[in-house]
GROMACS .gro file of C-alpha atoms in nm:
model
  372
    1MET     CA    1   3.135  -2.089  -6.833
    2ALA     CA    2   3.474  -1.985  -6.703
    3LEU     CA    3   3.681  -2.254  -6.550
    4PHE     CA    4   3.859  -2.019  -6.307
    5ASN     CA    5   3.751  -1.715  -6.114
    6ARG     CA    6   3.898  -1.404  -6.263
    7ILE     CA    7   4.066  -1.148  -6.033
    8SER     CA    8   3.946  -0.800  -6.118
    9LYS     CA    9   4.150  -0.606  -5.855
   10ALA     CA   10   4.479  -0.627  -5.672
   11ALA     CA   11   4.479  -0.834  -5.349
   12ILE     CA   12   4.718  -1.001  -5.106
   13SER     CA   13   4.638  -1.355  -5.010
   14PRO     CA   14   4.583  -1.409  -4.633
   15PRO     CA   15   4.834  -1.617  -4.438
   16PRO     CA   16   4.756  -1.988  -4.422
   17THR     CA   17   4.556  -2.096  -4.116
   18LYS     CA   18   4.562  -2.424  -3.930
   19ALA     CA   19   4.237  -2.577  -3.810
   20ALA     CA   20   4.206  -2.603  -3.434
   21ALA     CA   21   4.240  -2.949  -3.288
   22ALA     CA   22   3.926  -3.104  -3.153
   23GLY     CA   23   3.861  -2.999  -2.796
   24SER     CA   24   4.119  -2.719  -2.792
   25ALA     CA   25   3.852  -2.452  -2.743
   26TYR     CA   26   3.733  -2.631  -2.427
   27MET     CA   27   4.087  -2.660  -2.293
   28ALA     CA   28   4.156  -2.293  -2.366
   29GLN     CA   29   3.861  -2.193  -2.153
   30ASN     CA   30   3.953  -2.421  -1.865
   31THR     CA   31   4.331  -2.421  -1.845
   32ASN     CA   32   4.314  -2.217  -1.525
   33ASN     CA   33   4.083  -2.463  -1.351
   34VAL     CA   34   4.184  -2.814  -1.461
   35GLY     CA   35   4.284  -2.898  -1.103
   36ALA     CA   36   3.919  -2.878  -0.998
   37SER     CA   37   3.855  -3.211  -1.171
   38MET     CA   38   4.092  -3.377  -0.921
   39ILE     CA   39   3.899  -3.254  -0.617
   40GLY     CA   40   3.709  -3.538  -0.452
   41THR     CA   41   3.933  -3.819  -0.580
   42TYR     CA   42   4.000  -3.923  -0.222
   43TYR     CA   43   4.205  -4.230  -0.307
   44SER     CA   44   4.486  -3.998  -0.419
   45TYR     CA   45   4.468  -3.766  -0.116
   46VAL     CA   46   4.772  -3.756   0.115
   47GLU     CA   47   4.857  -3.557   0.425
   48GLY     CA   48   5.229  -3.529   0.354
   49GLU     CA   49   5.540  -3.707   0.477
   50ALA     CA   50   5.660  -3.411   0.686
   51ARG     CA   51   5.329  -3.401   0.872
   52ASN     CA   52   5.326  -3.775   0.930
   53ARG     CA   53   5.681  -3.768   1.067
   54ALA     CA   54   5.589  -3.494   1.313
   55MET     CA   55   5.277  -3.682   1.423
   56SER     CA   56   5.487  -3.990   1.502
   57VAL     CA   57   5.629  -3.794   1.798
   58PRO     CA   58   5.392  -3.874   2.089
   59THR     CA   59   5.400  -3.523   2.239
   60VAL     CA   60   5.321  -3.360   1.904
   61SER     CA   61   5.036  -3.605   1.851
   62ARG     CA   62   4.902  -3.529   2.199
   63ALA     CA   63   4.922  -3.153   2.144
   64ARG     CA   64   4.753  -3.177   1.806
   65ASP     CA   65   4.470  -3.393   1.938
   66LEU     CA   66   4.408  -3.167   2.238
   67MET     CA   67   4.379  -2.853   2.029
   68ALA     CA   68   4.185  -3.022   1.748
   69SER     CA   69   3.930  -3.146   2.001
   70VAL     CA   70   3.872  -2.786   2.115
   71ILE     CA   71   3.830  -2.651   1.761
   72GLY     CA   72   3.605  -2.942   1.668
   73CYS     CA   73   3.375  -2.923   1.971
   74MET     CA   74   3.286  -2.552   1.945
   75ASN     CA   75   2.993  -2.422   1.742
   76LEU     CA   76   3.017  -2.131   1.502
   77LYS     CA   77   2.777  -1.838   1.527
   78MET     CA   78   2.711  -1.535   1.308
   79TYR     CA   79   2.656  -1.171   1.401
   80ASN     CA   80   2.652  -0.811   1.282
   81GLU     CA   81   2.793  -0.511   1.465
   82ILE     CA   82   2.600  -0.194   1.552
   83TRP     CA   83   2.702   0.121   1.736
   84ASN     CA   84   2.499   0.161   2.055
   85GLY     CA   85   2.630   0.506   2.135
   86ASP     CA   86   2.923   0.390   2.348
   87GLU     CA   87   3.076   0.091   2.173
   88MET     CA   88   3.030  -0.160   1.895
   89GLU     CA   89   2.772  -0.417   2.001
   90LYS     CA   90   2.739  -0.767   1.857
   91LEU     CA   91   2.394  -0.844   1.720
   92PRO     CA   92   2.334  -1.219   1.664
   93ILE     CA   93   2.176  -1.303   1.328
   94ALA     CA   94   2.039  -1.616   1.164
   95PRO     CA   95   2.327  -1.830   1.036
   96ARG     CA   96   2.377  -1.928   0.677
   97THR     CA   97   2.312  -2.293   0.599
   98TRP     CA   98   2.681  -2.388   0.579
   99LEU     CA   99   2.756  -2.268   0.931
  100ARG     CA  100   2.649  -2.604   1.078
  101LYS     CA  101   2.777  -2.812   0.787
  102ILE     CA  102   3.073  -2.655   0.613
  103ASP     CA  103   3.115  -2.973   0.411
  104PRO     CA  104   2.773  -3.141   0.373
  105SER     CA  105   2.930  -3.486   0.359
  106VAL     CA  106   3.095  -3.471   0.705
  107PRO     CA  107   3.018  -3.301   1.039
  108ASN     CA  108   3.186  -2.974   1.136
  109SER     CA  109   3.384  -3.150   1.408
  110PHE     CA  110   3.572  -3.333   1.133
  111THR     CA  111   3.613  -3.039   0.896
  112LEU     CA  112   3.725  -2.790   1.161
  113SER     CA  113   3.964  -3.037   1.326
  114TRP     CA  114   4.141  -3.108   0.999
  115LEU     CA  115   4.149  -2.740   0.905
  116PHE     CA  116   4.331  -2.688   1.234
  117ASP     CA  117   4.560  -2.983   1.153
  118ASP     CA  118   4.670  -2.808   0.833
  119LEU     CA  119   4.720  -2.475   1.011
  120PHE     CA  120   4.912  -2.644   1.293
  121HIS     CA  121   5.152  -2.835   1.069
  122PHE     CA  122   5.182  -2.616   0.759
  123GLY     CA  123   5.067  -2.269   0.865
  124ARG     CA  124   4.781  -2.254   0.613
  125ALA     CA  125   4.466  -2.439   0.508
  126PHE     CA  126   4.231  -2.442   0.209
  127LEU     CA  127   3.857  -2.483   0.153
  128TYR     CA  128   3.723  -2.518  -0.200
  129VAL     CA  129   3.380  -2.372  -0.275
  130THR     CA  130   3.163  -2.653  -0.414
  131SER     CA  131   2.838  -2.456  -0.450
  132ARG     CA  132   2.707  -2.102  -0.420
  133THR     CA  133   2.380  -1.936  -0.326
  134ALA     CA  134   2.181  -1.704  -0.553
  135ASP     CA  135   2.368  -1.400  -0.419
  136GLY     CA  136   2.702  -1.549  -0.526
  137TYR     CA  137   2.835  -1.632  -0.181
  138PRO     CA  138   2.952  -1.985  -0.094
  139ALA     CA  139   2.694  -2.240   0.015
  140SER     CA  140   2.920  -2.544   0.073
  141PHE     CA  141   3.289  -2.631   0.083
  142THR     CA  142   3.532  -2.919   0.080
  143ARG     CA  143   3.877  -2.928   0.236
  144LEU     CA  144   4.189  -2.950   0.021
  145PRO     CA  145   4.485  -3.123   0.197
  146VAL     CA  146   4.769  -2.871   0.214
  147ALA     CA  147   5.032  -3.127   0.114
  148MET     CA  148   4.864  -3.151  -0.227
  149VAL     CA  149   4.833  -2.776  -0.285
  150GLN     CA  150   5.110  -2.567  -0.437
  151THR     CA  151   5.116  -2.189  -0.471
  152LEU     CA  152   5.327  -2.081  -0.766
  153ASP     CA  153   5.359  -1.721  -0.648
  154GLN     CA  154   5.473  -1.809  -0.292
  155ALA     CA  155   5.736  -2.066  -0.202
  156GLY     CA  156   5.693  -2.046   0.177
  157PRO     CA  157   5.743  -2.153   0.447
  158VAL     CA  158   5.612  -1.808   0.553
  159TRP     CA  159   5.293  -1.708   0.372
  160PHE     CA  160   5.241  -1.337   0.315
  161ALA     CA  161   4.898  -1.316   0.149
  162PRO     CA  162   4.638  -1.532  -0.025
  163SER     CA  163   4.784  -1.686  -0.338
  164LYS     CA  164   4.663  -1.597  -0.686
  165GLN     CA  165   4.824  -1.901  -0.852
  166ILE     CA  166   4.705  -2.223  -0.690
  167THR     CA  167   4.751  -2.576  -0.817
  168PHE     CA  168   4.596  -2.895  -0.679
  169GLN     CA  169   4.756  -3.225  -0.776
  170GLY     CA  170   4.947  -3.038  -1.045
  171GLY     CA  171   4.646  -2.869  -1.209
  172GLN     CA  172   4.555  -2.505  -1.166
  173ILE     CA  173   4.235  -2.408  -0.986
  174ASN     CA  174   4.056  -2.075  -0.982
  175PRO     CA  175   4.172  -1.884  -0.670
  176ASP     CA  176   3.831  -1.716  -0.651
  177ASP     CA  177   3.686  -2.057  -0.559
  178VAL     CA  178   3.937  -2.119  -0.279
  179VAL     CA  179   3.913  -1.985   0.076
  180GLN     CA  180   4.269  -1.956   0.207
  181PHE     CA  181   4.340  -1.968   0.581
  182LEU     CA  182   4.676  -1.815   0.679
  183SER     CA  183   4.786  -1.896   1.033
  184PRO     CA  184   4.955  -1.628   1.247
  185ILE     CA  185   5.185  -1.909   1.368
  186GLN     CA  186   5.433  -2.072   1.134
  187GLY     CA  187   5.373  -2.442   1.068
  188ILE     CA  188   5.570  -2.670   1.298
  189VAL     CA  189   5.708  -2.883   1.013
  190TYR     CA  190   5.899  -2.574   0.897
  191MET     CA  191   5.964  -2.408   1.231
  192SER     CA  192   6.177  -2.664   1.418
  193GLU     CA  193   6.281  -2.940   1.183
  194LYS     CA  194   6.587  -3.029   1.392
  195ALA     CA  195   6.386  -3.054   1.713
  196ILE     CA  196   6.144  -3.298   1.549
  197ALA     CA  197   6.433  -3.492   1.393
  198THR     CA  198   6.600  -3.513   1.736
  199ALA     CA  199   6.282  -3.647   1.891
  200LEU     CA  200   6.257  -3.911   1.619
  201GLN     CA  201   6.621  -4.014   1.662
  202LEU     CA  202   6.574  -4.036   2.038
  203GLU     CA  203   6.267  -4.252   1.995
  204ALA     CA  204   6.461  -4.477   1.757
  205ALA     CA  205   6.741  -4.514   2.014
  206ARG     CA  206   6.491  -4.601   2.287
  207TYR     CA  207   6.333  -4.861   2.060
  208ARG     CA  208   6.671  -5.021   1.993
  209ASN     CA  209   6.754  -5.027   2.363
  210SER     CA  210   6.416  -5.175   2.454
  211SER     CA  211   6.488  -5.480   2.238
  212SER     CA  212   6.850  -5.514   2.353
  213ALA     CA  213   6.918  -5.786   2.610
  214ILE     CA  214   7.194  -5.695   2.856
  215PRO     CA  215   7.352  -5.939   3.103
  216ALA     CA  216   7.253  -5.907   3.469
  217GLY     CA  217   7.618  -5.955   3.565
  218ILE     CA  218   7.966  -6.044   3.439
  219LEU     CA  219   8.187  -6.340   3.539
  220ARG     CA  220   8.553  -6.241   3.522
  221GLN     CA  221   8.850  -6.482   3.543
  222ASN     CA  222   9.124  -6.330   3.761
  223GLY     CA  223   9.388  -6.606   3.750
  224GLY     CA  224   9.470  -6.964   3.676
  225GLU     CA  225   9.493  -7.120   3.335
  226PRO     CA  226   9.310  -6.909   3.070
  227LEU     CA  227   8.979  -7.060   2.965
  228SER     CA  228   8.877  -7.104   2.604
  229ALA     CA  229   8.565  -6.942   2.461
  230GLN     CA  230   8.370  -7.266   2.495
  231GLU     CA  231   8.485  -7.310   2.854
  232LEU     CA  232   8.382  -6.955   2.939
  233ALA     CA  233   8.038  -7.018   2.783
  234ASP     CA  234   8.002  -7.341   2.981
  235LEU     CA  235   8.103  -7.156   3.300
  236ALA     CA  236   7.840  -6.890   3.243
  237ALA     CA  237   7.573  -7.151   3.168
  238ALA     CA  238   7.661  -7.348   3.480
  239PHE     CA  239   7.648  -7.029   3.689
  240ASN     CA  240   7.303  -6.935   3.552
  241ALA     CA  241   7.176  -7.289   3.620
  242ALA     CA  242   7.310  -7.273   3.976
  243ARG     CA  243   7.145  -6.935   4.036
  244ALA     CA  244   6.812  -7.072   3.917
  245THR     CA  245   6.812  -7.348   4.177
  246ASN     CA  246   7.018  -7.203   4.465
  247GLN     CA  247   7.006  -6.874   4.651
  248THR     CA  248   7.380  -6.882   4.721
  249ALA     CA  249   7.643  -6.886   4.447
  250ALA     CA  250   7.989  -7.037   4.497
  251LEU     CA  251   8.300  -6.924   4.305
  252ASN     CA  252   8.669  -7.013   4.347
  253GLU     CA  253   8.949  -6.761   4.386
  254PHE     CA  254   9.001  -6.737   4.011
  255VAL     CA  255   8.651  -6.605   3.926
  256THR     CA  256   8.464  -6.291   4.039
  257TYR     CA  257   8.107  -6.180   3.966
  258THR     CA  258   8.021  -5.813   3.897
  259GLU     CA  259   7.663  -5.689   3.864
  260THR     CA  260   7.576  -5.480   3.559
  261LEU     CA  261   7.510  -5.118   3.662
  262THR     CA  262   7.287  -5.034   3.364
  263SER     CA  263   6.924  -4.995   3.474
  264PRO     CA  264   6.605  -4.999   3.264
  265ASP     CA  265   6.549  -4.625   3.304
  266LYS     CA  266   6.896  -4.556   3.170
  267MET     CA  267   6.846  -4.798   2.884
  268LEU     CA  268   6.519  -4.624   2.789
  269LEU     CA  269   6.675  -4.276   2.819
  270ILE     CA  270   6.395  -4.155   3.048
  271GLU     CA  271   6.553  -3.820   3.135
  272SER     CA  272   6.631  -3.743   2.772
  273ALA     CA  273   6.277  -3.836   2.671
  274GLU     CA  274   6.134  -3.603   2.940
  275PHE     CA  275   6.347  -3.315   2.816
  276GLN     CA  276   6.253  -3.375   2.454
  277ALA     CA  277   5.885  -3.392   2.548
  278MET     CA  278   5.927  -3.049   2.707
  279GLU     CA  279   6.087  -2.924   2.386
  280MET     CA  280   5.791  -3.050   2.183
  281CYS     CA  281   5.550  -2.871   2.419
  282ARG     CA  282   5.740  -2.549   2.355
  283LEU     CA  283   5.719  -2.613   1.982
  284CYS     CA  284   5.344  -2.682   1.994
  285ASN     CA  285   5.266  -2.391   2.231
  286ILE     CA  286   5.085  -2.595   2.496
  287PRO     CA  287   5.156  -2.602   2.873
  288PRO     CA  288   5.375  -2.909   2.942
  289TYR     CA  289   5.143  -3.052   3.207
  290LEU     CA  290   4.873  -3.100   2.942
  291ALA     CA  291   5.104  -3.347   2.767
  292GLY     CA  292   5.171  -3.538   3.089
  293VAL     CA  293   5.506  -3.369   3.158
  294SER     CA  294   5.539  -3.291   3.528
  295VAL     CA  295   5.643  -2.931   3.601
  296GLY     CA  296   5.569  -2.889   3.969
  297SER     CA  297   5.258  -2.700   4.073
  298TYR     CA  298   5.117  -2.701   3.719
  299SER     CA  299   5.039  -3.068   3.774
  300TYR     CA  300   4.759  -2.971   4.013
  301GLN     CA  301   4.556  -2.737   3.792
  302SER     CA  302   4.177  -2.776   3.796
  303SER     CA  303   3.995  -2.882   3.481
  304ALA     CA  304   3.858  -2.528   3.433
  305GLU     CA  305   4.207  -2.379   3.459
  306SER     CA  306   4.340  -2.644   3.223
  307ARG     CA  307   4.076  -2.556   2.963
  308MET     CA  308   4.159  -2.188   2.997
  309ASP     CA  309   4.533  -2.252   2.959
  310LEU     CA  310   4.479  -2.470   2.652
  311TRP     CA  311   4.254  -2.206   2.494
  312THR     CA  312   4.476  -1.909   2.581
  313PHE     CA  313   4.818  -2.050   2.499
  314GLY     CA  314   4.739  -2.299   2.225
  315VAL     CA  315   4.403  -2.280   2.050
  316ARG     CA  316   4.293  -1.917   2.036
  317ALA     CA  317   4.529  -1.802   1.761
  318TYR     CA  318   4.407  -2.082   1.533
  319ALA     CA  319   4.041  -2.029   1.622
  320ASP     CA  320   4.067  -1.656   1.546
  321CYS     CA  321   4.233  -1.743   1.213
  322VAL     CA  322   3.945  -1.974   1.114
  323ALA     CA  323   3.670  -1.735   1.228
  324GLY     CA  324   3.838  -1.431   1.077
  325THR     CA  325   3.888  -1.599   0.740
  326LEU     CA  326   3.526  -1.716   0.728
  327SER     CA  327   3.425  -1.353   0.796
  328GLN     CA  328   3.604  -1.217   0.487
  329ASN     CA  329   3.403  -1.061   0.207
  330ASN     CA  330   3.469  -1.352  -0.029
  331VAL     CA  331   3.268  -1.574   0.211
  332LEU     CA  332   3.012  -1.342   0.375
  333PRO     CA  333   2.857  -1.003   0.292
  334ASN     CA  334   3.040  -0.700   0.426
  335GLY     CA  335   2.961  -0.636   0.792
  336THR     CA  336   2.871  -0.998   0.868
  337TYR     CA  337   3.104  -1.192   1.095
  338VAL     CA  338   3.161  -1.543   1.230
  339GLU     CA  339   3.302  -1.643   1.569
  340PHE     CA  340   3.336  -1.954   1.783
  341ASP     CA  341   3.109  -1.997   2.083
  342VAL     CA  342   3.399  -2.033   2.324
  343SER     CA  343   3.193  -1.966   2.639
  344GLN     CA  344   3.043  -2.315   2.633
  345TYR     CA  345   3.386  -2.476   2.603
  346LEU     CA  346   3.541  -2.273   2.885
  347SER     CA  347   3.247  -2.346   3.114
  348GLY     CA  348   3.241  -2.716   3.026
  349GLU     CA  349   2.880  -2.701   2.908
  350TYR     CA  350   2.968  -2.854   2.569
  351SER     CA  351   3.002  -3.192   2.740
  352MET     CA  352   2.645  -3.172   2.871
  353GLU     CA  353   2.456  -3.118   2.546
  354ASP     CA  354   2.392  -3.249   2.195
  355TYR     CA  355   2.343  -3.610   2.306
  356GLY     CA  356   2.057  -3.666   2.067
  357ASN     CA  357   1.774  -3.506   1.876
  358ASP     CA  358   1.489  -3.724   2.002
  359ASN     CA  359   1.280  -3.671   2.315
  360SER     CA  360   1.418  -3.967   2.506
  361GLU     CA  361   1.645  -3.939   2.804
  362GLN     CA  362   2.011  -3.943   2.710
  363PRO     CA  363   2.290  -4.053   2.948
  364ILE     CA  364   2.567  -3.809   3.026
  365PRO     CA  365   2.905  -3.875   3.185
  366ASN     CA  366   2.811  -3.789   3.543
  367GLY     CA  367   2.523  -4.035   3.541
  368VAL     CA  368   2.241  -3.775   3.556
  369PRO     CA  369   1.993  -3.818   3.267
  370LEU     CA  370   1.946  -3.524   3.034
  371GLN     CA  371   1.575  -3.440   3.017
  372SER     CA  372   1.416  -3.307   2.702
   0.00000   0.00000   0.00000
């Protein structure tokens, strides 16, 4: 028996190969979606320092809450379009299951309000598809906080198209599993950084002044032998004690009393605060009277007119962004659309319904019971 294999023809030995490390095949298949494993780790979620700074301005907080309440209170409905011979007509259709619960773990009022929050502050928002139906379309979603999402192919702050390179908490995620909302309005944290910084500085100055004690008046020595610091302090203390027990103060010819002209409204910079509140209303695109800033006749608008102004000037652009994005072909079949039921909000009917699912009478704000 031969100890070695004999070579009977010419051959070139293959290059040496290195065995793959354990688990490398798995990583190779998932390097473009490792960020998905971080979704749902809520303890690490943040909303972003820039957003939190903007929300510390009372007028910005008021504007955000007003518009978020509108987005959150409206229902979504689904429809197709058909040509009736004269125009395109909307034909209501049965909604998909996610239309009432975009994220199964929370109500739509929460999900839609925070989608708006992202659009309002950053100009974009993200939903991650957590499950799909048999036809391949999304069945449920979860929101990804914008402050934790980076797009490697777009630096911002203006977003031109849906990103194809998305990372979440540093790990890439498949863009096909992300629904990207791009606002027609640039995010306020990028749009007017100096205006927000000015509002914060003004608020800091007002806070300092509110804790600053100023004298009600000044005692001034006009002649005589100069008093020492201790003697001046004793004179002031004696004067305060006399004022506390007598309505008439007595001073000799060497001392005069002058009242301090600074008033509380000047100390709290009321006029400056009013102007800056107006600036923040301009930034947030809401009528100033909705933020409590008096602007003449606008202060006497009816509730119906106020709702219409808030919808027209502030909310509609964001609502159309959300509805239009949810109508794209990566979410719904071609020719199927989503829109907000804005008629109930504008008429005020949304405050009169959905007080319970049982057959008992439910109280409503005007005191008239709602019958089943």
